[in-house]
Amino acid sequence: MKDSYASVKSQSKVLMTIFIALLIGLTFPNVEQWYEIPTIVGSAIATWALFSTRGIPLRSLILLNSCCWLVHNLLTGSIGGSLIEATFVVTNSITIYQLFKAQTSTGLHGVEPGK
C-alpha cells in the first residue's frame, strides 16, 4: 500500500491535525444527506492512520474507510464508485489476511512481507 506523500515525508502530529481539521472544516458545512457523514469520518480515520500506524492496523483502518465509501456509493447509486470501492475492500482484505498469515507463521509482528 502506498502511503500519502505527506505522511511519508513527515510523521508530524501537527501536520496530521491540520489535514484532518481541513478535511472536516471544508466538508461538514457541505453535508446535505446523513450518508455523507461516514465518508468524512472514514477519510479522517484514514488520514490519522497514514500518519500514525503501519502494517495490519493501517490496512484495517483504510479498509474501514473503503467500507464507508462503499456504503455511500451504494446508497447514492454510483455503480462505478461502488465497483471501485468493492475492489479496494476485497484487495485490502486479502492483503490483511496475507499479512496476518505471514505474522503468525513467522512469529514476527508488525513486519510486512518483502521488508
Backbone as XML, in Angstrom:
<?xml version="1.0"?>
<chain id="A" units="angstrom">
  <residue number="1" name="MET">
    <atom name="N" x="0.848" y="-1.180" z="0.000"/>
    <atom name="CA" x="0.000" y="0.000" z="0.000"/>
    <atom name="C" x="0.880" y="1.224" z="0.000"/>
  </residue>
  <residue number="2" name="LYS">
    <atom name="N" x="0.570" y="2.143" z="-0.816"/>
    <atom name="CA" x="1.320" y="3.380" z="-0.935"/>
    <atom name="C" x="0.822" y="4.371" z="0.109"/>
  </residue>
  <residue number="3" name="ASP">
    <atom name="N" x="1.744" y="4.931" z="0.872"/>
    <atom name="CA" x="1.384" y="5.959" z="1.838"/>
    <atom name="C" x="1.250" y="7.291" z="1.115"/>
  </residue>
  <residue number="4" name="SER">
    <atom name="N" x="0.566" y="8.228" z="1.748"/>
    <atom name="CA" x="0.450" y="9.551" z="1.145"/>
    <atom name="C" x="1.816" y="10.231" z="1.176"/>
  </residue>
  <residue number="5" name="TYR">
    <atom name="N" x="2.029" y="11.151" z="0.246"/>
    <atom name="CA" x="3.300" y="11.869" z="0.161"/>
    <atom name="C" x="3.610" y="12.573" z="1.479"/>
  </residue>
  <residue number="6" name="ALA">
    <atom name="N" x="2.605" y="13.229" z="2.031"/>
    <atom name="CA" x="2.818" y="13.982" z="3.273"/>
    <atom name="C" x="3.172" y="13.061" z="4.433"/>
  </residue>
  <residue number="7" name="SER">
    <atom name="N" x="2.504" y="11.903" z="4.525"/>
    <atom name="CA" x="2.781" y="11.007" z="5.652"/>
    <atom name="C" x="4.114" y="10.285" z="5.492"/>
  </residue>
  <residue number="8" name="VAL">
    <atom name="N" x="4.605" y="10.150" z="4.245"/>
    <atom name="CA" x="5.922" y="9.551" z="4.026"/>
    <atom name="C" x="7.011" y="10.539" z="4.427"/>
  </residue>
  <residue number="9" name="LYS">
    <atom name="N" x="6.812" y="11.799" z="4.083"/>
    <atom name="CA" x="7.811" y="12.827" z="4.361"/>
    <atom name="C" x="7.788" y="13.306" z="5.806"/>
  </residue>
  <residue number="10" name="SER">
    <atom name="N" x="6.676" y="13.101" z="6.497"/>
    <atom name="CA" x="6.553" y="13.612" z="7.857"/>
    <atom name="C" x="5.595" y="12.741" z="8.669"/>
  </residue>
  <residue number="11" name="GLN">
    <atom name="N" x="5.949" y="12.496" z="9.897"/>
    <atom name="CA" x="5.049" y="11.828" z="10.831"/>
    <atom name="C" x="4.525" y="12.837" z="11.851"/>
  </residue>
  <residue number="12" name="SER">
    <atom name="N" x="4.590" y="14.098" z="11.471"/>
    <atom name="CA" x="4.218" y="15.198" z="12.358"/>
    <atom name="C" x="2.739" y="15.133" z="12.731"/>
  </residue>
  <residue number="13" name="LYS">
    <atom name="N" x="2.490" y="15.123" z="14.015"/>
    <atom name="CA" x="1.106" y="15.139" z="14.505"/>
    <atom name="C" x="0.447" y="16.486" z="14.217"/>
  </residue>
  <residue number="14" name="VAL">
    <atom name="N" x="1.247" y="17.534" z="14.151"/>
    <atom name="CA" x="0.710" y="18.854" z="13.819"/>
    <atom name="C" x="0.204" y="18.860" z="12.382"/>
  </residue>
  <residue number="15" name="LEU">
    <atom name="N" x="1.008" y="18.353" z="11.460"/>
    <atom name="CA" x="0.604" y="18.279" z="10.059"/>
    <atom name="C" x="-0.638" y="17.397" z="9.899"/>
  </residue>
  <residue number="16" name="MET">
    <atom name="N" x="-0.654" y="16.264" z="10.595"/>
    <atom name="CA" x="-1.816" y="15.372" z="10.563"/>
    <atom name="C" x="-3.067" y="16.103" z="11.046"/>
  </residue>
  <residue number="17" name="THR">
    <atom name="N" x="-2.945" y="16.826" z="12.135"/>
    <atom name="CA" x="-4.073" y="17.566" z="12.698"/>
    <atom name="C" x="-4.572" y="18.631" z="11.723"/>
  </residue>
  <residue number="18" name="ILE">
    <atom name="N" x="-3.649" y="19.284" z="11.034"/>
    <atom name="CA" x="-4.038" y="20.290" z="10.041"/>
    <atom name="C" x="-4.837" y="19.639" z="8.917"/>
  </residue>
  <residue number="19" name="PHE">
    <atom name="N" x="-4.345" y="18.518" z="8.412"/>
    <atom name="CA" x="-5.058" y="17.821" z="7.341"/>
    <atom name="C" x="-6.465" y="17.405" z="7.776"/>
  </residue>
  <residue number="20" name="ILE">
    <atom name="N" x="-6.576" y="16.849" z="8.972"/>
    <atom name="CA" x="-7.876" y="16.394" z="9.456"/>
    <atom name="C" x="-8.803" y="17.582" z="9.706"/>
  </residue>
  <residue number="21" name="ALA">
    <atom name="N" x="-8.264" y="18.650" z="10.263"/>
    <atom name="CA" x="-9.086" y="19.855" z="10.502"/>
    <atom name="C" x="-9.581" y="20.438" z="9.184"/>
  </residue>
  <residue number="22" name="LEU">
    <atom name="N" x="-8.727" y="20.483" z="8.179"/>
    <atom name="CA" x="-9.140" y="20.969" z="6.856"/>
    <atom name="C" x="-10.216" y="20.070" z="6.264"/>
  </residue>
  <residue number="23" name="LEU">
    <atom name="N" x="-10.005" y="18.777" z="6.368"/>
    <atom name="CA" x="-10.976" y="17.811" z="5.854"/>
    <atom name="C" x="-12.348" y="18.034" z="6.485"/>
  </residue>
  <residue number="24" name="ILE">
    <atom name="N" x="-12.379" y="18.107" z="7.790"/>
    <atom name="CA" x="-13.659" y="18.275" z="8.496"/>
    <atom name="C" x="-14.229" y="19.680" z="8.263"/>
  </residue>
  <residue number="25" name="GLY">
    <atom name="N" x="-13.375" y="20.685" z="8.359"/>
    <atom name="CA" x="-13.838" y="22.059" z="8.205"/>
    <atom name="C" x="-14.375" y="22.384" z="6.819"/>
  </residue>
  <residue number="26" name="LEU">
    <atom name="N" x="-13.816" y="21.752" z="5.800"/>
    <atom name="CA" x="-14.246" y="22.040" z="4.433"/>
    <atom name="C" x="-15.382" y="21.140" z="3.951"/>
  </residue>
  <residue number="27" name="THR">
    <atom name="N" x="-15.599" y="20.018" z="4.639"/>
    <atom name="CA" x="-16.632" y="19.090" z="4.161"/>
    <atom name="C" x="-17.921" y="19.131" z="4.978"/>
  </residue>
  <residue number="28" name="PHE">
    <atom name="N" x="-17.824" y="19.206" z="6.287"/>
    <atom name="CA" x="-19.049" y="19.170" z="7.104"/>
    <atom name="C" x="-20.044" y="20.280" z="6.764"/>
  </residue>
  <residue number="29" name="PRO">
    <atom name="N" x="-19.592" y="21.498" z="6.470"/>
    <atom name="CA" x="-20.576" y="22.534" z="6.121"/>
    <atom name="C" x="-21.362" y="22.221" z="4.836"/>
  </residue>
  <residue number="30" name="ASN">
    <atom name="N" x="-20.842" y="21.326" z="4.020"/>
    <atom name="CA" x="-21.492" y="20.990" z="2.749"/>
    <atom name="C" x="-22.324" y="19.720" z="2.793"/>
  </residue>
  <residue number="31" name="VAL">
    <atom name="N" x="-22.423" y="19.088" z="3.962"/>
    <atom name="CA" x="-23.193" y="17.850" z="4.080"/>
    <atom name="C" x="-24.675" y="18.143" z="3.864"/>
  </residue>
  <residue number="32" name="GLU">
    <atom name="N" x="-25.270" y="17.362" z="2.973"/>
    <atom name="CA" x="-26.698" y="17.519" z="2.700"/>
    <atom name="C" x="-27.500" y="16.280" z="3.085"/>
  </residue>
  <residue number="33" name="GLN">
    <atom name="N" x="-26.850" y="15.132" z="3.114"/>
    <atom name="CA" x="-27.532" y="13.876" z="3.450"/>
    <atom name="C" x="-26.758" y="13.172" z="4.562"/>
  </residue>
  <residue number="34" name="TRP">
    <atom name="N" x="-27.454" y="12.412" z="5.399"/>
    <atom name="CA" x="-26.822" y="11.724" z="6.521"/>
    <atom name="C" x="-25.737" y="10.749" z="6.053"/>
  </residue>
  <residue number="35" name="TYR">
    <atom name="N" x="-25.913" y="10.146" z="4.882"/>
    <atom name="CA" x="-24.966" y="9.128" z="4.428"/>
    <atom name="C" x="-23.663" y="9.725" z="3.887"/>
  </residue>
  <residue number="36" name="GLU">
    <atom name="N" x="-23.556" y="11.036" z="3.882"/>
    <atom name="CA" x="-22.288" y="11.674" z="3.534"/>
    <atom name="C" x="-21.341" y="11.724" z="4.737"/>
  </residue>
  <residue number="37" name="ILE">
    <atom name="N" x="-21.891" y="11.665" z="5.930"/>
    <atom name="CA" x="-21.081" y="11.789" z="7.148"/>
    <atom name="C" x="-20.087" y="10.635" z="7.316"/>
  </residue>
  <residue number="38" name="PRO">
    <atom name="N" x="-20.477" y="9.366" z="7.101"/>
    <atom name="CA" x="-19.482" y="8.295" z="7.255"/>
    <atom name="C" x="-18.270" y="8.443" z="6.328"/>
  </residue>
  <residue number="39" name="THR">
    <atom name="N" x="-18.446" y="9.049" z="5.156"/>
    <atom name="CA" x="-17.296" y="9.233" z="4.273"/>
    <atom name="C" x="-16.299" y="10.227" z="4.860"/>
  </residue>
  <residue number="40" name="ILE">
    <atom name="N" x="-16.808" y="11.242" z="5.533"/>
    <atom name="CA" x="-15.934" y="12.228" z="6.172"/>
    <atom name="C" x="-15.213" y="11.591" z="7.349"/>
  </residue>
  <residue number="41" name="VAL">
    <atom name="N" x="-15.958" y="10.865" z="8.165"/>
    <atom name="CA" x="-15.360" y="10.191" z="9.321"/>
    <atom name="C" x="-14.324" y="9.167" z="8.849"/>
  </residue>
  <residue number="42" name="GLY">
    <atom name="N" x="-14.687" y="8.372" z="7.846"/>
    <atom name="CA" x="-13.762" y="7.372" z="7.316"/>
    <atom name="C" x="-12.498" y="8.002" z="6.760"/>
  </residue>
  <residue number="43" name="SER">
    <atom name="N" x="-12.643" y="9.111" z="6.058"/>
    <atom name="CA" x="-11.476" y="9.796" z="5.494"/>
    <atom name="C" x="-10.586" y="10.375" z="6.595"/>
  </residue>
  <residue number="44" name="ALA">
    <atom name="N" x="-11.198" y="10.888" z="7.652"/>
    <atom name="CA" x="-10.417" y="11.408" z="8.782"/>
    <atom name="C" x="-9.666" y="10.276" z="9.478"/>
  </residue>
  <residue number="45" name="ILE">
    <atom name="N" x="-10.317" y="9.138" z="9.638"/>
    <atom name="CA" x="-9.666" y="7.975" z="10.252"/>
    <atom name="C" x="-8.510" y="7.502" z="9.380"/>
  </residue>
  <residue number="46" name="ALA">
    <atom name="N" x="-8.723" y="7.449" z="8.060"/>
    <atom name="CA" x="-7.664" y="7.018" z="7.146"/>
    <atom name="C" x="-6.477" y="7.979" z="7.188"/>
  </residue>
  <residue number="47" name="THR">
    <atom name="N" x="-6.755" y="9.270" z="7.284"/>
    <atom name="CA" x="-5.677" y="10.259" z="7.380"/>
    <atom name="C" x="-4.896" y="10.048" z="8.664"/>
  </residue>
  <residue number="48" name="TRP">
    <atom name="N" x="-5.601" y="9.858" z="9.764"/>
    <atom name="CA" x="-4.924" y="9.582" z="11.039"/>
    <atom name="C" x="-4.074" y="8.317" z="10.914"/>
  </residue>
  <residue number="49" name="ALA">
    <atom name="N" x="-4.629" y="7.280" z="10.285"/>
    <atom name="CA" x="-3.924" y="6.006" z="10.152"/>
    <atom name="C" x="-2.633" y="6.154" z="9.346"/>
  </residue>
  <residue number="50" name="LEU">
    <atom name="N" x="-2.679" y="6.929" z="8.253"/>
    <atom name="CA" x="-1.489" y="7.106" z="7.419"/>
    <atom name="C" x="-0.346" y="7.773" z="8.174"/>
  </residue>
  <residue number="51" name="PHE">
    <atom name="N" x="-0.672" y="8.633" z="9.124"/>
    <atom name="CA" x="0.353" y="9.317" z="9.900"/>
    <atom name="C" x="0.748" y="8.556" z="11.167"/>
  </residue>
  <residue number="52" name="SER">
    <atom name="N" x="-0.074" y="7.616" z="11.611"/>
    <atom name="CA" x="0.131" y="7.061" z="12.950"/>
    <atom name="C" x="0.326" y="5.556" z="13.030"/>
  </residue>
  <residue number="53" name="THR">
    <atom name="N" x="-0.010" y="4.810" z="11.994"/>
    <atom name="CA" x="0.052" y="3.356" z="12.089"/>
    <atom name="C" x="0.770" y="2.761" z="10.890"/>
  </residue>
  <residue number="54" name="ARG">
    <atom name="N" x="1.059" y="1.486" z="10.971"/>
    <atom name="CA" x="1.684" y="0.725" z="9.888"/>
    <atom name="C" x="1.119" y="-0.690" z="9.910"/>
  </residue>
  <residue number="55" name="GLY">
    <atom name="N" x="1.378" y="-1.439" z="8.866"/>
    <atom name="CA" x="1.017" y="-2.845" z="8.822"/>
    <atom name="C" x="-0.484" y="-3.091" z="8.854"/>
  </residue>
  <residue number="56" name="ILE">
    <atom name="N" x="-0.866" y="-4.125" z="9.596"/>
    <atom name="CA" x="-2.272" y="-4.531" z="9.667"/>
    <atom name="C" x="-3.167" y="-3.445" z="10.253"/>
  </residue>
  <residue number="57" name="PRO">
    <atom name="N" x="-2.775" y="-2.758" z="11.314"/>
    <atom name="CA" x="-3.653" y="-1.682" z="11.817"/>
    <atom name="C" x="-3.922" y="-0.607" z="10.764"/>
  </residue>
  <residue number="58" name="LEU">
    <atom name="N" x="-2.902" y="-0.219" z="10.015"/>
    <atom name="CA" x="-3.079" y="0.769" z="8.948"/>
    <atom name="C" x="-4.064" y="0.251" z="7.917"/>
  </residue>
  <residue number="59" name="ARG">
    <atom name="N" x="-3.848" y="-0.951" z="7.448"/>
    <atom name="CA" x="-4.715" y="-1.505" z="6.414"/>
    <atom name="C" x="-6.142" y="-1.731" z="6.915"/>
  </residue>
  <residue number="60" name="SER">
    <atom name="N" x="-6.281" y="-2.048" z="8.174"/>
    <atom name="CA" x="-7.624" y="-2.225" z="8.743"/>
    <atom name="C" x="-8.393" y="-0.913" z="8.762"/>
  </residue>
  <residue number="61" name="LEU">
    <atom name="N" x="-7.718" y="0.158" z="9.097"/>
    <atom name="CA" x="-8.379" y="1.462" z="9.113"/>
    <atom name="C" x="-8.659" y="1.965" z="7.699"/>
  </residue>
  <residue number="62" name="ILE">
    <atom name="N" x="-7.773" y="1.673" z="6.760"/>
    <atom name="CA" x="-8.034" y="2.007" z="5.361"/>
    <atom name="C" x="-9.221" y="1.187" z="4.854"/>
  </residue>
  <residue number="63" name="LEU">
    <atom name="N" x="-9.322" y="-0.065" z="5.294"/>
    <atom name="CA" x="-10.460" y="-0.913" z="4.948"/>
    <atom name="C" x="-11.758" y="-0.315" z="5.481"/>
  </residue>
  <residue number="64" name="LEU">
    <atom name="N" x="-11.729" y="0.188" z="6.704"/>
    <atom name="CA" x="-12.899" y="0.848" z="7.276"/>
    <atom name="C" x="-13.312" y="2.044" z="6.414"/>
  </residue>
  <residue number="65" name="ASN">
    <atom name="N" x="-12.339" y="2.841" z="5.988"/>
    <atom name="CA" x="-12.616" y="3.986" z="5.120"/>
    <atom name="C" x="-13.257" y="3.516" z="3.814"/>
  </residue>
  <residue number="66" name="SER">
    <atom name="N" x="-12.722" y="2.470" z="3.221"/>
    <atom name="CA" x="-13.292" y="1.951" z="1.966"/>
    <atom name="C" x="-14.719" y="1.461" z="2.172"/>
  </residue>
  <residue number="67" name="CYS">
    <atom name="N" x="-14.985" y="0.856" z="3.311"/>
    <atom name="CA" x="-16.351" y="0.396" z="3.605"/>
    <atom name="C" x="-17.307" y="1.581" z="3.725"/>
  </residue>
  <residue number="68" name="CYS">
    <atom name="N" x="-16.850" y="2.661" z="4.355"/>
    <atom name="CA" x="-17.676" y="3.873" z="4.450"/>
    <atom name="C" x="-18.016" y="4.395" z="3.064"/>
  </residue>
  <residue number="69" name="TRP">
    <atom name="N" x="-17.021" y="4.444" z="2.198"/>
    <atom name="CA" x="-17.250" y="4.934" z="0.839"/>
    <atom name="C" x="-18.104" y="3.962" z="0.026"/>
  </residue>
  <residue number="70" name="LEU">
    <atom name="N" x="-17.928" y="2.672" z="0.243"/>
    <atom name="CA" x="-18.741" y="1.682" z="-0.468"/>
    <atom name="C" x="-20.214" y="1.846" z="-0.117"/>
  </residue>
  <residue number="71" name="VAL">
    <atom name="N" x="-20.509" y="2.002" z="1.170"/>
    <atom name="CA" x="-21.898" y="2.207" z="1.596"/>
    <atom name="C" x="-22.449" y="3.485" z="0.969"/>
  </residue>
  <residue number="72" name="HIS">
    <atom name="N" x="-21.675" y="4.552" z="1.006"/>
    <atom name="CA" x="-22.105" y="5.815" z="0.400"/>
    <atom name="C" x="-22.409" y="5.630" z="-1.082"/>
  </residue>
  <residue number="73" name="ASN">
    <atom name="N" x="-21.502" y="4.985" z="-1.800"/>
    <atom name="CA" x="-21.690" y="4.802" z="-3.241"/>
    <atom name="C" x="-22.896" y="3.914" z="-3.546"/>
  </residue>
  <residue number="74" name="LEU">
    <atom name="N" x="-23.130" y="2.906" z="-2.724"/>
    <atom name="CA" x="-24.318" y="2.059" z="-2.924"/>
    <atom name="C" x="-25.592" y="2.863" z="-2.684"/>
  </residue>
  <residue number="75" name="LEU">
    <atom name="N" x="-25.601" y="3.672" z="-1.625"/>
    <atom name="CA" x="-26.789" y="4.468" z="-1.299"/>
    <atom name="C" x="-27.081" y="5.551" z="-2.335"/>
  </residue>
  <residue number="76" name="THR">
    <atom name="N" x="-26.038" y="6.054" z="-2.984"/>
    <atom name="CA" x="-26.243" y="7.093" z="-3.994"/>
    <atom name="C" x="-26.440" y="6.514" z="-5.393"/>
  </residue>
  <residue number="77" name="GLY">
    <atom name="N" x="-26.291" y="5.196" z="-5.511"/>
    <atom name="CA" x="-26.489" y="4.555" z="-6.809"/>
    <atom name="C" x="-25.313" y="4.699" z="-7.756"/>
  </residue>
  <residue number="78" name="SER">
    <atom name="N" x="-24.144" y="4.961" z="-7.221"/>
    <atom name="CA" x="-22.946" y="5.104" z="-8.052"/>
    <atom name="C" x="-22.373" y="3.723" z="-8.356"/>
  </residue>
  <residue number="79" name="ILE">
    <atom name="N" x="-22.628" y="3.239" z="-9.561"/>
    <atom name="CA" x="-22.176" y="1.898" z="-9.938"/>
    <atom name="C" x="-20.653" y="1.842" z="-10.024"/>
  </residue>
  <residue number="80" name="GLY">
    <atom name="N" x="-20.053" y="2.792" z="-10.740"/>
    <atom name="CA" x="-18.603" y="2.805" z="-10.882"/>
    <atom name="C" x="-17.890" y="2.956" z="-9.549"/>
  </residue>
  <residue number="81" name="GLY">
    <atom name="N" x="-18.355" y="3.908" z="-8.726"/>
    <atom name="CA" x="-17.761" y="4.109" z="-7.406"/>
    <atom name="C" x="-17.900" y="2.877" z="-6.526"/>
  </residue>
  <residue number="82" name="SER">
    <atom name="N" x="-19.062" y="2.228" z="-6.603"/>
    <atom name="CA" x="-19.285" y="1.010" z="-5.816"/>
    <atom name="C" x="-18.341" y="-0.094" z="-6.241"/>
  </residue>
  <residue number="83" name="LEU">
    <atom name="N" x="-18.160" y="-0.252" z="-7.545"/>
    <atom name="CA" x="-17.260" y="-1.302" z="-8.048"/>
    <atom name="C" x="-15.810" y="-1.033" z="-7.648"/>
  </residue>
  <residue number="84" name="ILE">
    <atom name="N" x="-15.392" y="0.215" z="-7.730"/>
    <atom name="CA" x="-14.018" y="0.557" z="-7.341"/>
    <atom name="C" x="-13.804" y="0.306" z="-5.857"/>
  </residue>
  <residue number="85" name="GLU">
    <atom name="N" x="-14.721" y="0.784" z="-5.022"/>
    <atom name="CA" x="-14.563" y="0.594" z="-3.573"/>
    <atom name="C" x="-14.663" y="-0.880" z="-3.194"/>
  </residue>
  <residue number="86" name="ALA">
    <atom name="N" x="-15.546" y="-1.625" z="-3.870"/>
    <atom name="CA" x="-15.633" y="-3.063" z="-3.600"/>
    <atom name="C" x="-14.309" y="-3.746" z="-3.936"/>
  </residue>
  <residue number="87" name="THR">
    <atom name="N" x="-13.670" y="-3.304" z="-5.014"/>
    <atom name="CA" x="-12.353" y="-3.840" z="-5.378"/>
    <atom name="C" x="-11.331" y="-3.514" z="-4.303"/>
  </residue>
  <residue number="88" name="PHE">
    <atom name="N" x="-11.354" y="-2.278" z="-3.791"/>
    <atom name="CA" x="-10.453" y="-1.891" z="-2.711"/>
    <atom name="C" x="-10.693" y="-2.748" z="-1.466"/>
  </residue>
  <residue number="89" name="VAL">
    <atom name="N" x="-11.964" y="-2.973" z="-1.134"/>
    <atom name="CA" x="-12.304" y="-3.765" z="0.051"/>
    <atom name="C" x="-11.768" y="-5.188" z="-0.091"/>
  </residue>
  <residue number="90" name="VAL">
    <atom name="N" x="-11.997" y="-5.800" z="-1.233"/>
    <atom name="CA" x="-11.532" y="-7.183" z="-1.455"/>
    <atom name="C" x="-10.005" y="-7.237" z="-1.438"/>
  </residue>
  <residue number="91" name="THR">
    <atom name="N" x="-9.366" y="-6.335" z="-2.168"/>
    <atom name="CA" x="-7.903" y="-6.332" z="-2.242"/>
    <atom name="C" x="-7.275" y="-6.091" z="-0.872"/>
  </residue>
  <residue number="92" name="ASN">
    <atom name="N" x="-7.801" y="-5.129" z="-0.142"/>
    <atom name="CA" x="-7.273" y="-4.820" z="1.181"/>
    <atom name="C" x="-7.516" y="-5.973" z="2.155"/>
  </residue>
  <residue number="93" name="SER">
    <atom name="N" x="-8.666" y="-6.615" z="2.047"/>
    <atom name="CA" x="-8.962" y="-7.767" z="2.909"/>
    <atom name="C" x="-7.983" y="-8.912" z="2.649"/>
  </residue>
  <residue number="94" name="ILE">
    <atom name="N" x="-7.684" y="-9.158" z="1.382"/>
    <atom name="CA" x="-6.715" y="-10.212" z="1.031"/>
    <atom name="C" x="-5.335" y="-9.862" z="1.576"/>
  </residue>
  <residue number="95" name="THR">
    <atom name="N" x="-4.940" y="-8.609" z="1.440"/>
    <atom name="CA" x="-3.636" y="-8.177" z="1.947"/>
    <atom name="C" x="-3.563" y="-8.312" z="3.459"/>
  </residue>
  <residue number="96" name="ILE">
    <atom name="N" x="-4.615" y="-7.922" z="4.158"/>
    <atom name="CA" x="-4.640" y="-8.058" z="5.624"/>
    <atom name="C" x="-4.517" y="-9.526" z="6.012"/>
  </residue>
  <residue number="97" name="TYR">
    <atom name="N" x="-5.242" y="-10.391" z="5.313"/>
    <atom name="CA" x="-5.166" y="-11.828" z="5.585"/>
    <atom name="C" x="-3.741" y="-12.341" z="5.363"/>
  </residue>
  <residue number="98" name="GLN">
    <atom name="N" x="-3.122" y="-11.951" z="4.253"/>
    <atom name="CA" x="-1.765" y="-12.405" z="3.956"/>
    <atom name="C" x="-0.772" y="-11.900" z="4.999"/>
  </residue>
  <residue number="99" name="LEU">
    <atom name="N" x="-0.913" y="-10.662" z="5.432"/>
    <atom name="CA" x="-0.043" y="-10.132" z="6.473"/>
    <atom name="C" x="-0.229" y="-10.883" z="7.783"/>
  </residue>
  <residue number="100" name="PHE">
    <atom name="N" x="-1.479" y="-11.136" z="8.134"/>
    <atom name="CA" x="-1.761" y="-11.880" z="9.365"/>
    <atom name="C" x="-1.176" y="-13.281" z="9.288"/>
  </residue>
  <residue number="101" name="LYS">
    <atom name="N" x="-1.370" y="-13.931" z="8.171"/>
    <atom name="CA" x="-0.851" y="-15.293" z="7.966"/>
    <atom name="C" x="0.674" y="-15.302" z="8.049"/>
  </residue>
  <residue number="102" name="ALA">
    <atom name="N" x="1.329" y="-14.312" z="7.439"/>
    <atom name="CA" x="2.784" y="-14.221" z="7.483"/>
    <atom name="C" x="3.281" y="-13.982" z="8.906"/>
  </residue>
  <residue number="103" name="GLN">
    <atom name="N" x="2.565" y="-13.145" z="9.652"/>
    <atom name="CA" x="2.970" y="-12.867" z="11.029"/>
    <atom name="C" x="2.830" y="-14.103" z="11.909"/>
  </residue>
  <residue number="104" name="THR">
    <atom name="N" x="1.735" y="-14.823" z="11.752"/>
    <atom name="CA" x="1.516" y="-15.981" z="12.613"/>
    <atom name="C" x="2.443" y="-17.133" z="12.245"/>
  </residue>
  <residue number="105" name="SER">
    <atom name="N" x="2.835" y="-17.254" z="10.969"/>
    <atom name="CA" x="3.717" y="-18.359" z="10.581"/>
    <atom name="C" x="5.169" y="-18.080" z="10.938"/>
  </residue>
  <residue number="106" name="THR">
    <atom name="N" x="5.568" y="-16.800" z="10.988"/>
    <atom name="CA" x="6.951" y="-16.460" z="11.309"/>
    <atom name="C" x="7.130" y="-16.016" z="12.753"/>
  </residue>
  <residue number="107" name="GLY">
    <atom name="N" x="6.038" y="-15.668" z="13.391"/>
    <atom name="CA" x="6.121" y="-15.164" z="14.758"/>
    <atom name="C" x="6.523" y="-13.701" z="14.825"/>
  </residue>
  <residue number="108" name="LEU">
    <atom name="N" x="6.658" y="-13.070" z="13.667"/>
    <atom name="CA" x="7.023" y="-11.659" z="13.629"/>
    <atom name="C" x="5.761" y="-10.817" z="13.620"/>
  </residue>
  <residue number="109" name="HIS">
    <atom name="N" x="5.748" y="-9.787" z="14.411"/>
    <atom name="CA" x="4.592" y="-8.894" z="14.461"/>
    <atom name="C" x="5.011" y="-7.517" z="13.999"/>
  </residue>
  <residue number="110" name="GLY">
    <atom name="N" x="4.188" y="-6.947" z="13.115"/>
    <atom name="CA" x="4.488" y="-5.626" z="12.599"/>
    <atom name="C" x="5.424" y="-5.631" z="11.404"/>
  </residue>
  <residue number="111" name="VAL">
    <atom name="N" x="5.793" y="-6.824" z="10.933"/>
    <atom name="CA" x="6.685" y="-6.930" z="9.780"/>
    <atom name="C" x="5.852" y="-7.198" z="8.543"/>
  </residue>
  <residue number="112" name="GLU">
    <atom name="N" x="6.091" y="-6.430" z="7.507"/>
    <atom name="CA" x="5.355" y="-6.603" z="6.255"/>
    <atom name="C" x="6.156" y="-7.500" z="5.331"/>
  </residue>
  <residue number="113" name="PRO">
    <atom name="N" x="5.465" y="-8.350" z="4.534"/>
    <atom name="CA" x="6.167" y="-9.191" z="3.581"/>
    <atom name="C" x="7.006" y="-8.338" z="2.630"/>
  </residue>
  <residue number="114" name="GLY">
    <atom name="N" x="8.188" y="-8.834" z="2.302"/>
    <atom name="CA" x="9.056" y="-8.124" z="1.376"/>
    <atom name="C" x="9.932" y="-7.080" z="2.028"/>
  </residue>
  <residue number="115" name="LYS">
    <atom name="N" x="9.852" y="-6.951" z="3.353"/>
    <atom name="CA" x="10.694" y="-5.938" z="4.039"/>
    <atom name="C" x="11.645" y="-6.633" z="4.972"/>
  </residue>
</chain>
